Amino acid sequence: MRKRILGVLATAAAFAGVVGAAATPASAVAADFGPATAPQTQSVGIQGGIVETWIHGNIRYGPSTDYAIHYTEGAGFVSYGLCWKYGGWVNANGISHNKWVKLSDREWIWGGLLKGDETGGVRNYCS
């Protein structure tokens, strides 16, 4: 009788796991196996990476200072950069270029605020 109860429990647990996995997004299932990592691809095939600011700066609604500021972050702000594109020119802190990085919250940051190169290490161009 004990074997039968354990077998029924094991079958029920397996079934619940299958049903739960089918109803759970893959990222939530993956999180069960350790800390979440940045996604390597987006639904449109764009690859990005983690970016970090070296100085405080504005996060904008679009890739230019002509767009309104959504919020401001300090040095050490970390986000996920989806891709980059050419936008409005900025000349600040001894840096001058027009490369902007689209963040995971769909807002934009001028690449001159990011550690690393002009795009903070994000290699993919936004199409």
mmCIF file with all atom_site columns, C-alpha atoms in Angstrom:
data_model
loop_
_atom_site.group_PDB
_atom_site.id
_atom_site.type_symbol
_atom_site.label_atom_id
_atom_site.label_alt_id
_atom_site.label_comp_id
_atom_site.label_asym_id
_atom_site.label_entity_id
_atom_site.label_seq_id
_atom_site.pdbx_PDB_ins_code
_atom_site.Cartn_x
_atom_site.Cartn_y
_atom_site.Cartn_z
_atom_site.occupancy
_atom_site.B_iso_or_equiv
_atom_site.pdbx_formal_charge
_atom_site.auth_seq_id
_atom_site.auth_comp_id
_atom_site.auth_asym_id
_atom_site.auth_atom_id
_atom_site.pdbx_PDB_model_num
ATOM 1   C CA . MET A 1 1   ? 0.000  0.000  0.000   1.00 0.00 ? 1   MET A CA 1
ATOM 2   C CA . ARG A 1 2   ? 2.855  2.398  0.864   1.00 0.00 ? 2   ARG A CA 1
ATOM 3   C CA . LYS A 1 3   ? 4.479  1.799  -2.581  1.00 0.00 ? 3   LYS A CA 1
ATOM 4   C CA . ARG A 1 4   ? 1.181  2.528  -4.294  1.00 0.00 ? 4   ARG A CA 1
ATOM 5   C CA . ILE A 1 5   ? 0.705  5.801  -2.364  1.00 0.00 ? 5   ILE A CA 1
ATOM 6   C CA . LEU A 1 6   ? 4.280  6.882  -3.152  1.00 0.00 ? 6   LEU A CA 1
ATOM 7   C CA . GLY A 1 7   ? 3.749  5.963  -6.796  1.00 0.00 ? 7   GLY A CA 1
ATOM 8   C CA . VAL A 1 8   ? 0.525  7.984  -6.955  1.00 0.00 ? 8   VAL A CA 1
ATOM 9   C CA . LEU A 1 9   ? 2.236  10.945 -5.275  1.00 0.00 ? 9   LEU A CA 1
ATOM 10  C CA . ALA A 1 10  ? 5.198  10.745 -7.667  1.00 0.00 ? 10  ALA A CA 1
ATOM 11  C CA . THR A 1 11  ? 2.869  10.578 -10.675 1.00 0.00 ? 11  THR A CA 1
ATOM 12  C CA . ALA A 1 12  ? 0.817  13.518 -9.375  1.00 0.00 ? 12  ALA A CA 1
ATOM 13  C CA . ALA A 1 13  ? 3.978  15.548 -8.754  1.00 0.00 ? 13  ALA A CA 1
ATOM 14  C CA . ALA A 1 14  ? 5.290  14.775 -12.242 1.00 0.00 ? 14  ALA A CA 1
ATOM 15  C CA . PHE A 1 15  ? 1.951  15.692 -13.803 1.00 0.00 ? 15  PHE A CA 1
ATOM 16  C CA . ALA A 1 16  ? 1.820  18.948 -11.824 1.00 0.00 ? 16  ALA A CA 1
ATOM 17  C CA . GLY A 1 17  ? 5.347  19.723 -12.967 1.00 0.00 ? 17  GLY A CA 1
ATOM 18  C CA . VAL A 1 18  ? 4.446  19.169 -16.613 1.00 0.00 ? 18  VAL A CA 1
ATOM 19  C CA . VAL A 1 19  ? 1.278  21.242 -16.348 1.00 0.00 ? 19  VAL A CA 1
ATOM 20  C CA . GLY A 1 20  ? 3.097  23.942 -14.378 1.00 0.00 ? 20  GLY A CA 1
ATOM 21  C CA . ALA A 1 21  ? 5.928  24.059 -16.892 1.00 0.00 ? 21  ALA A CA 1
ATOM 22  C CA . ALA A 1 22  ? 3.498  24.374 -19.772 1.00 0.00 ? 22  ALA A CA 1
ATOM 23  C CA . ALA A 1 23  ? 1.731  27.278 -18.095 1.00 0.00 ? 23  ALA A CA 1
ATOM 24  C CA . THR A 1 24  ? 4.918  28.984 -16.889 1.00 0.00 ? 24  THR A CA 1
ATOM 25  C CA . PRO A 1 25  ? 7.069  31.214 -19.129 1.00 0.00 ? 25  PRO A CA 1
ATOM 26  C CA . ALA A 1 26  ? 10.503 29.747 -19.823 1.00 0.00 ? 26  ALA A CA 1
ATOM 27  C CA . SER A 1 27  ? 12.291 32.577 -18.011 1.00 0.00 ? 27  SER A CA 1
ATOM 28  C CA . ALA A 1 28  ? 10.401 31.801 -14.807 1.00 0.00 ? 28  ALA A CA 1
ATOM 29  C CA . VAL A 1 29  ? 11.334 28.120 -15.052 1.00 0.00 ? 29  VAL A CA 1
ATOM 30  C CA . ALA A 1 30  ? 14.977 28.995 -15.706 1.00 0.00 ? 30  ALA A CA 1
ATOM 31  C CA . ALA A 1 31  ? 15.028 31.240 -12.631 1.00 0.00 ? 31  ALA A CA 1
ATOM 32  C CA . ASP A 1 32  ? 14.374 28.172 -10.486 1.00 0.00 ? 32  ASP A CA 1
ATOM 33  C CA . PHE A 1 33  ? 17.857 26.880 -11.348 1.00 0.00 ? 33  PHE A CA 1
ATOM 34  C CA . GLY A 1 34  ? 19.870 29.879 -10.169 1.00 0.00 ? 34  GLY A CA 1
ATOM 35  C CA . PRO A 1 35  ? 20.190 33.619 -10.567 1.00 0.00 ? 35  PRO A CA 1
ATOM 36  C CA . ALA A 1 36  ? 18.579 35.105 -13.642 1.00 0.00 ? 36  ALA A CA 1
ATOM 37  C CA . THR A 1 37  ? 20.938 36.155 -16.392 1.00 0.00 ? 37  THR A CA 1
ATOM 38  C CA . ALA A 1 38  ? 20.393 38.778 -19.038 1.00 0.00 ? 38  ALA A CA 1
ATOM 39  C CA . PRO A 1 39  ? 18.596 37.408 -22.065 1.00 0.00 ? 39  PRO A CA 1
ATOM 40  C CA . GLN A 1 40  ? 20.849 36.727 -25.012 1.00 0.00 ? 40  GLN A CA 1
ATOM 41  C CA . THR A 1 41  ? 18.229 37.334 -27.677 1.00 0.00 ? 41  THR A CA 1
ATOM 42  C CA . GLN A 1 42  ? 15.064 39.326 -27.977 1.00 0.00 ? 42  GLN A CA 1
ATOM 43  C CA . SER A 1 43  ? 11.959 38.323 -29.871 1.00 0.00 ? 43  SER A CA 1
ATOM 44  C CA . VAL A 1 44  ? 13.153 40.311 -32.889 1.00 0.00 ? 44  VAL A CA 1
ATOM 45  C CA . GLY A 1 45  ? 16.605 38.746 -32.863 1.00 0.00 ? 45  GLY A CA 1
ATOM 46  C CA . ILE A 1 46  ? 18.448 41.678 -31.283 1.00 0.00 ? 46  ILE A CA 1
ATOM 47  C CA . GLN A 1 47  ? 21.338 40.844 -28.971 1.00 0.00 ? 47  GLN A CA 1
ATOM 48  C CA . GLY A 1 48  ? 22.551 43.272 -26.351 1.00 0.00 ? 48  GLY A CA 1
ATOM 49  C CA . GLY A 1 49  ? 24.324 43.300 -23.036 1.00 0.00 ? 49  GLY A CA 1
ATOM 50  C CA . ILE A 1 50  ? 24.673 44.752 -19.573 1.00 0.00 ? 50  ILE A CA 1
ATOM 51  C CA . VAL A 1 51  ? 25.607 48.448 -19.524 1.00 0.00 ? 51  VAL A CA 1
ATOM 52  C CA . GLU A 1 52  ? 26.748 50.647 -16.635 1.00 0.00 ? 52  GLU A CA 1
ATOM 53  C CA . THR A 1 53  ? 27.046 54.422 -16.308 1.00 0.00 ? 53  THR A CA 1
ATOM 54  C CA . TRP A 1 54  ? 30.368 55.946 -15.280 1.00 0.00 ? 54  TRP A CA 1
ATOM 55  C CA . ILE A 1 55  ? 28.734 59.287 -14.460 1.00 0.00 ? 55  ILE A CA 1
ATOM 56  C CA . HIS A 1 56  ? 25.217 60.533 -13.716 1.00 0.00 ? 56  HIS A CA 1
ATOM 57  C CA . GLY A 1 57  ? 22.970 61.185 -16.696 1.00 0.00 ? 57  GLY A CA 1
ATOM 58  C CA . ASN A 1 58  ? 19.513 61.373 -18.173 1.00 0.00 ? 58  ASN A CA 1
ATOM 59  C CA . ILE A 1 59  ? 17.476 58.502 -19.552 1.00 0.00 ? 59  ILE A CA 1
ATOM 60  C CA . ARG A 1 60  ? 15.267 59.798 -22.359 1.00 0.00 ? 60  ARG A CA 1
ATOM 61  C CA . TYR A 1 61  ? 12.183 58.768 -24.308 1.00 0.00 ? 61  TYR A CA 1
ATOM 62  C CA . GLY A 1 62  ? 14.152 58.798 -27.573 1.00 0.00 ? 62  GLY A CA 1
ATOM 63  C CA . PRO A 1 63  ? 17.713 58.888 -28.942 1.00 0.00 ? 63  PRO A CA 1
ATOM 64  C CA . SER A 1 64  ? 18.330 62.636 -28.729 1.00 0.00 ? 64  SER A CA 1
ATOM 65  C CA . THR A 1 65  ? 18.363 65.482 -26.243 1.00 0.00 ? 65  THR A CA 1
ATOM 66  C CA . ASP A 1 66  ? 15.286 66.718 -28.132 1.00 0.00 ? 66  ASP A CA 1
ATOM 67  C CA . TYR A 1 67  ? 13.316 63.975 -26.320 1.00 0.00 ? 67  TYR A CA 1
ATOM 68  C CA . ALA A 1 68  ? 12.043 64.548 -22.800 1.00 0.00 ? 68  ALA A CA 1
ATOM 69  C CA . ILE A 1 69  ? 13.899 63.130 -19.822 1.00 0.00 ? 69  ILE A CA 1
ATOM 70  C CA . HIS A 1 70  ? 12.145 60.089 -18.381 1.00 0.00 ? 70  HIS A CA 1
ATOM 71  C CA . TYR A 1 71  ? 14.420 59.775 -15.342 1.00 0.00 ? 71  TYR A CA 1
ATOM 72  C CA . THR A 1 72  ? 17.972 60.528 -14.192 1.00 0.00 ? 72  THR A CA 1
ATOM 73  C CA . GLU A 1 73  ? 20.434 57.976 -12.826 1.00 0.00 ? 73  GLU A CA 1
ATOM 74  C CA . GLY A 1 74  ? 23.745 58.289 -11.017 1.00 0.00 ? 74  GLY A CA 1
ATOM 75  C CA . ALA A 1 75  ? 27.113 56.726 -11.674 1.00 0.00 ? 75  ALA A CA 1
ATOM 76  C CA . GLY A 1 76  ? 26.992 52.939 -11.338 1.00 0.00 ? 76  GLY A CA 1
ATOM 77  C CA . PHE A 1 77  ? 23.468 52.575 -12.760 1.00 0.00 ? 77  PHE A CA 1
ATOM 78  C CA . VAL A 1 78  ? 23.217 49.126 -14.389 1.00 0.00 ? 78  VAL A CA 1
ATOM 79  C CA . SER A 1 79  ? 20.705 48.137 -17.045 1.00 0.00 ? 79  SER A CA 1
ATOM 80  C CA . TYR A 1 80  ? 20.380 45.893 -20.074 1.00 0.00 ? 80  TYR A CA 1
ATOM 81  C CA . GLY A 1 81  ? 21.160 47.520 -23.417 1.00 0.00 ? 81  GLY A CA 1
ATOM 82  C CA . LEU A 1 82  ? 19.123 46.010 -26.226 1.00 0.00 ? 82  LEU A CA 1
ATOM 83  C CA . CYS A 1 83  ? 20.788 47.737 -29.168 1.00 0.00 ? 83  CYS A CA 1
ATOM 84  C CA . TRP A 1 84  ? 22.188 51.092 -30.272 1.00 0.00 ? 84  TRP A CA 1
ATOM 85  C CA . LYS A 1 85  ? 21.536 53.615 -33.046 1.00 0.00 ? 85  LYS A CA 1
ATOM 86  C CA . TYR A 1 86  ? 22.660 56.987 -34.309 1.00 0.00 ? 86  TYR A CA 1
ATOM 87  C CA . GLY A 1 87  ? 20.688 59.868 -32.843 1.00 0.00 ? 87  GLY A CA 1
ATOM 88  C CA . GLY A 1 88  ? 21.291 63.427 -31.727 1.00 0.00 ? 88  GLY A CA 1
ATOM 89  C CA . TRP A 1 89  ? 24.867 64.618 -31.209 1.00 0.00 ? 89  TRP A CA 1
ATOM 90  C CA . VAL A 1 90  ? 25.985 65.255 -27.639 1.00 0.00 ? 90  VAL A CA 1
ATOM 91  C CA . ASN A 1 91  ? 29.195 66.947 -26.543 1.00 0.00 ? 91  ASN A CA 1
ATOM 92  C CA . ALA A 1 92  ? 29.745 66.479 -22.804 1.00 0.00 ? 92  ALA A CA 1
ATOM 93  C CA . ASN A 1 93  ? 32.513 65.492 -20.393 1.00 0.00 ? 93  ASN A CA 1
ATOM 94  C CA . GLY A 1 94  ? 35.113 65.648 -23.183 1.00 0.00 ? 94  GLY A CA 1
ATOM 95  C CA . ILE A 1 95  ? 33.171 63.169 -25.320 1.00 0.00 ? 95  ILE A CA 1
ATOM 96  C CA . SER A 1 96  ? 31.364 63.950 -28.563 1.00 0.00 ? 96  SER A CA 1
ATOM 97  C CA . HIS A 1 97  ? 29.304 61.497 -30.646 1.00 0.00 ? 97  HIS A CA 1
ATOM 98  C CA . ASN A 1 98  ? 25.753 60.556 -31.615 1.00 0.00 ? 98  ASN A CA 1
ATOM 99  C CA . LYS A 1 99  ? 25.414 56.927 -30.493 1.00 0.00 ? 99  LYS A CA 1
ATOM 100 C CA . TRP A 1 100 ? 22.476 56.089 -28.226 1.00 0.00 ? 100 TRP A CA 1
ATOM 101 C CA . VAL A 1 101 ? 21.642 52.806 -26.483 1.00 0.00 ? 101 VAL A CA 1
ATOM 102 C CA . LYS A 1 102 ? 18.102 51.494 -26.151 1.00 0.00 ? 102 LYS A CA 1
ATOM 103 C CA . LEU A 1 103 ? 17.600 50.095 -22.648 1.00 0.00 ? 103 LEU A CA 1
ATOM 104 C CA . SER A 1 104 ? 15.431 47.172 -21.623 1.00 0.00 ? 104 SER A CA 1
ATOM 105 C CA . ASP A 1 105 ? 12.732 49.559 -20.387 1.00 0.00 ? 105 ASP A CA 1
ATOM 106 C CA . ARG A 1 106 ? 12.601 50.892 -23.977 1.00 0.00 ? 106 ARG A CA 1
ATOM 107 C CA . GLU A 1 107 ? 14.137 54.239 -22.978 1.00 0.00 ? 107 GLU A CA 1
ATOM 108 C CA . TRP A 1 108 ? 17.387 55.661 -24.379 1.00 0.00 ? 108 TRP A CA 1
ATOM 109 C CA . ILE A 1 109 ? 20.743 56.686 -22.917 1.00 0.00 ? 109 ILE A CA 1
ATOM 110 C CA . TRP A 1 110 ? 23.545 58.522 -24.688 1.00 0.00 ? 110 TRP A CA 1
ATOM 111 C CA . GLY A 1 111 ? 26.508 56.141 -25.040 1.00 0.00 ? 111 GLY A CA 1
ATOM 112 C CA . GLY A 1 112 ? 28.938 58.744 -23.673 1.00 0.00 ? 112 GLY A CA 1
ATOM 113 C CA . LEU A 1 113 ? 27.525 58.104 -20.205 1.00 0.00 ? 113 LEU A CA 1
ATOM 114 C CA . LEU A 1 114 ? 28.345 54.397 -20.337 1.00 0.00 ? 114 LEU A CA 1
ATOM 115 C CA . LYS A 1 115 ? 31.506 52.574 -19.314 1.00 0.00 ? 115 LYS A CA 1
ATOM 116 C CA . GLY A 1 116 ? 33.445 51.026 -22.180 1.00 0.00 ? 116 GLY A CA 1
ATOM 117 C CA . ASP A 1 117 ? 33.144 52.213 -25.749 1.00 0.00 ? 117 ASP A CA 1
ATOM 118 C CA . GLU A 1 118 ? 30.632 54.612 -27.359 1.00 0.00 ? 118 GLU A CA 1
ATOM 119 C CA . THR A 1 119 ? 27.826 52.064 -27.005 1.00 0.00 ? 119 THR A CA 1
ATOM 120 C CA . GLY A 1 120 ? 28.753 50.651 -23.603 1.00 0.00 ? 120 GLY A CA 1
ATOM 121 C CA . GLY A 1 121 ? 29.722 47.395 -25.289 1.00 0.00 ? 121 GLY A CA 1
ATOM 122 C CA . VAL A 1 122 ? 26.352 46.833 -26.993 1.00 0.00 ? 122 VAL A CA 1
ATOM 123 C CA . ARG A 1 123 ? 27.245 45.548 -30.463 1.00 0.00 ? 123 ARG A CA 1
ATOM 124 C CA . ASN A 1 124 ? 23.898 45.323 -32.201 1.00 0.00 ? 124 ASN A CA 1
ATOM 125 C CA . TYR A 1 125 ? 22.437 48.134 -34.220 1.00 0.00 ? 125 TYR A CA 1
ATOM 126 C CA . CYS A 1 126 ? 18.721 48.840 -33.706 1.00 0.00 ? 126 CYS A CA 1
ATOM 127 C CA . SER A 1 127 ? 16.903 48.302 -36.975 1.00 0.00 ? 127 SER A CA 1
#
